[in-house]
Amino acid sequence: MVRQESLIKAAEGKCEYHRADHSFRVMKLALQIFEHQLEIDAPEEVRQESDLFREALKWTAVLHDREMAGFDFDHGFRAAGKVDQIVRIQTSERLRDIIKFLCIYHVPDDSEIENINETQRWILKVFKDADSLDRIRFNNGDKLDERYLRFDFSKTLVSEARSLWERTKQFSDLPGKSFDAVFNNGIE
């Protein structure tokens, strides 16, 4: 099981628009979507290894945008390239492979993603919805467009995502405080 301190340390990225507060909001939203959808439509592999996929979502949330520079479509590949370096001691190779997959494929449009299995498609939908929900903070061309959310449940989280952003945005440069603000001093 991943330790909170490890996640907080890993959330210290370089991107101006995607700092620790973004990482932890995405983590919280991803875990909410995951738990809700788990018994509804998760593939059997995810149900059997739910702890593994929860861990993958946590790590992906803190790593997925840490290597981004502006409008940068290769940042997912660079983030995936850092996975072994950042989480190598604490995780299995299988977990690292899932994290790398999510980092790489969170960037392209869904229509551009081919040749992935049912489990990959499902966990990617969970992560992309969580990441999309945190676009609530933008008021420009990058803002949240609810039509692109993949799960109906995700659409019910828009108000919560807005509230989460409002209470955590002031901690963008403070990973520890940001984590506490999002998770109220704890994560399972």
XYZ file of C-alpha atoms in Angstrom:
188
model
C 0.000 0.000 0.000
C 1.325 3.410 -0.943
C 2.225 5.809 1.845
C 0.806 9.336 1.958
C 4.292 10.827 2.321
C 5.394 9.177 -0.928
C 2.422 10.592 -2.815
C 2.961 14.062 -1.381
C 6.629 14.041 -2.376
C 5.828 12.788 -5.893
C 3.253 15.570 -6.396
C 5.955 18.221 -6.542
C 5.837 18.763 -10.301
C 7.124 21.459 -12.631
C 3.992 22.469 -14.526
C 2.524 25.897 -13.851
C -1.103 24.808 -14.365
C -0.913 21.329 -12.861
C 0.521 21.469 -9.374
C -0.017 19.394 -6.245
C -3.558 20.659 -5.693
C -4.540 19.417 -9.172
C -2.915 16.045 -8.516
C -4.764 15.463 -5.264
C -8.131 16.654 -6.585
C -7.756 14.258 -9.517
C -6.825 11.490 -7.077
C -9.887 12.076 -4.916
C -12.235 12.259 -7.898
C -10.682 9.172 -9.514
C -11.136 7.158 -6.334
C -14.762 8.302 -6.032
C -15.533 7.337 -9.622
C -13.671 4.040 -9.212
C -15.588 3.060 -6.066
C -18.941 3.970 -7.573
C -18.383 2.206 -10.886
C -16.579 -0.828 -9.432
C -19.690 -2.930 -8.856
C -21.635 -1.437 -11.754
C -19.481 -2.071 -14.793
C -15.870 -2.811 -13.867
C -14.239 -5.678 -15.744
C -13.675 -8.826 -13.692
C -9.911 -8.210 -13.619
C -10.467 -4.860 -11.898
C -12.900 -6.388 -9.404
C -10.465 -9.181 -8.559
C -7.516 -6.817 -8.138
C -9.236 -3.644 -7.009
C -6.423 -2.682 -4.601
C -3.896 -2.769 -7.440
C -6.029 -0.479 -9.594
C -6.691 1.923 -6.700
C -2.937 2.225 -6.179
C -2.448 2.834 -9.896
C -4.972 5.679 -9.806
C -3.258 7.280 -6.806
C 0.194 7.194 -8.376
C -1.062 8.265 -11.798
C -2.817 11.265 -10.270
C 0.429 12.602 -8.822
C 2.591 11.757 -11.840
C 0.467 12.324 -14.955
C 1.056 16.076 -15.445
C 4.294 16.655 -13.527
C 6.361 16.782 -16.753
C 4.018 19.089 -18.688
C 5.150 22.331 -20.301
C 2.277 24.403 -21.725
C 0.340 22.745 -24.535
C 2.456 19.643 -24.602
C 1.115 16.398 -26.029
C 4.228 14.402 -25.119
C 4.068 15.043 -21.374
C 2.311 11.728 -20.763
C 5.255 9.855 -22.268
C 7.714 11.840 -20.163
C 5.666 11.195 -17.021
C 5.604 7.475 -17.839
C 9.373 7.628 -18.250
C 9.699 8.819 -14.649
C 7.549 6.061 -13.127
C 10.364 3.552 -12.549
C 12.589 6.237 -11.066
C 9.957 7.615 -8.682
C 8.056 4.514 -7.564
C 10.413 1.609 -8.339
C 11.099 0.484 -4.778
C 7.538 0.701 -3.554
C 5.629 -1.032 -6.338
C 5.403 -4.154 -8.463
C 6.271 -4.147 -12.149
C 2.612 -4.790 -12.993
C 1.521 -1.731 -11.023
C 4.186 0.398 -12.696
C 2.980 -0.804 -16.110
C -0.588 0.301 -15.320
C 0.649 3.698 -14.105
C 2.735 4.144 -17.274
C -0.230 3.198 -19.447
C -2.479 5.737 -17.713
C 0.157 8.484 -17.884
C 0.652 7.961 -21.616
C -2.979 7.533 -22.611
C -4.547 10.258 -20.478
C -3.421 12.749 -23.158
C -4.848 11.626 -26.535
C -8.489 11.951 -27.499
C -10.469 8.754 -26.899
C -11.039 8.348 -30.646
C -7.267 8.132 -31.190
C -6.769 5.246 -28.755
C -6.893 1.809 -30.344
C -5.841 -1.724 -29.471
C -6.423 -1.631 -25.742
C -8.290 -4.253 -23.769
C -11.486 -3.884 -21.751
C -9.659 -3.402 -18.450
C -7.368 -0.735 -19.882
C -10.289 1.081 -21.480
C -12.315 1.054 -18.239
C -9.548 2.277 -15.908
C -8.567 4.927 -18.462
C -12.165 6.191 -18.547
C -12.123 6.478 -14.757
C -8.892 8.442 -14.786
C -9.761 10.679 -17.728
C -13.103 11.619 -16.163
C -11.385 12.587 -12.907
C -8.768 14.639 -14.752
C -11.482 16.259 -16.861
C -13.552 17.174 -13.814
C -10.667 19.238 -12.480
C -10.927 21.396 -15.616
C -13.645 23.150 -13.622
C -10.863 25.540 -12.593
C -10.380 26.860 -16.138
C -12.428 29.619 -17.726
C -11.030 29.372 -21.238
C -10.775 26.884 -24.104
C -9.560 24.234 -21.667
C -12.617 24.435 -19.413
C -14.708 21.412 -18.485
C -17.174 20.251 -21.120
C -19.508 17.841 -19.351
C -20.539 16.240 -22.642
C -17.151 14.534 -22.775
C -17.429 12.855 -19.379
C -17.643 9.130 -19.943
C -19.659 7.923 -16.929
C -23.057 9.275 -15.900
C -21.815 9.269 -12.312
C -18.968 11.599 -13.276
C -21.528 14.120 -14.473
C -23.039 14.188 -10.983
C -19.654 15.221 -9.539
C -19.365 18.581 -11.327
C -20.639 20.584 -8.363
C -18.409 18.639 -5.977
C -15.404 19.204 -8.260
C -16.083 22.943 -8.201
C -16.338 22.958 -4.408
C -13.164 20.895 -4.091
C -11.274 23.361 -6.287
C -12.570 26.357 -4.313
C -11.350 24.978 -0.990
C -7.953 23.760 -2.222
C -6.739 26.189 -4.897
C -4.763 28.331 -2.451
C -2.443 25.393 -1.673
C -1.136 24.823 -5.218
C 2.528 25.189 -4.236
C 2.240 23.349 -0.920
C 1.859 19.598 -1.529
C 1.351 18.642 2.131
C -1.275 21.306 2.786
C -2.892 20.570 -0.547
C -3.171 16.887 0.333
C -4.693 17.703 3.723
C -7.170 20.145 2.187
C -8.357 17.574 -0.349
C -8.434 14.525 1.900
C -9.112 16.140 5.270
C -5.914 14.646 6.703
C -6.274 11.118 5.397
C -6.621 8.732 2.499
C -7.447 5.056 2.438
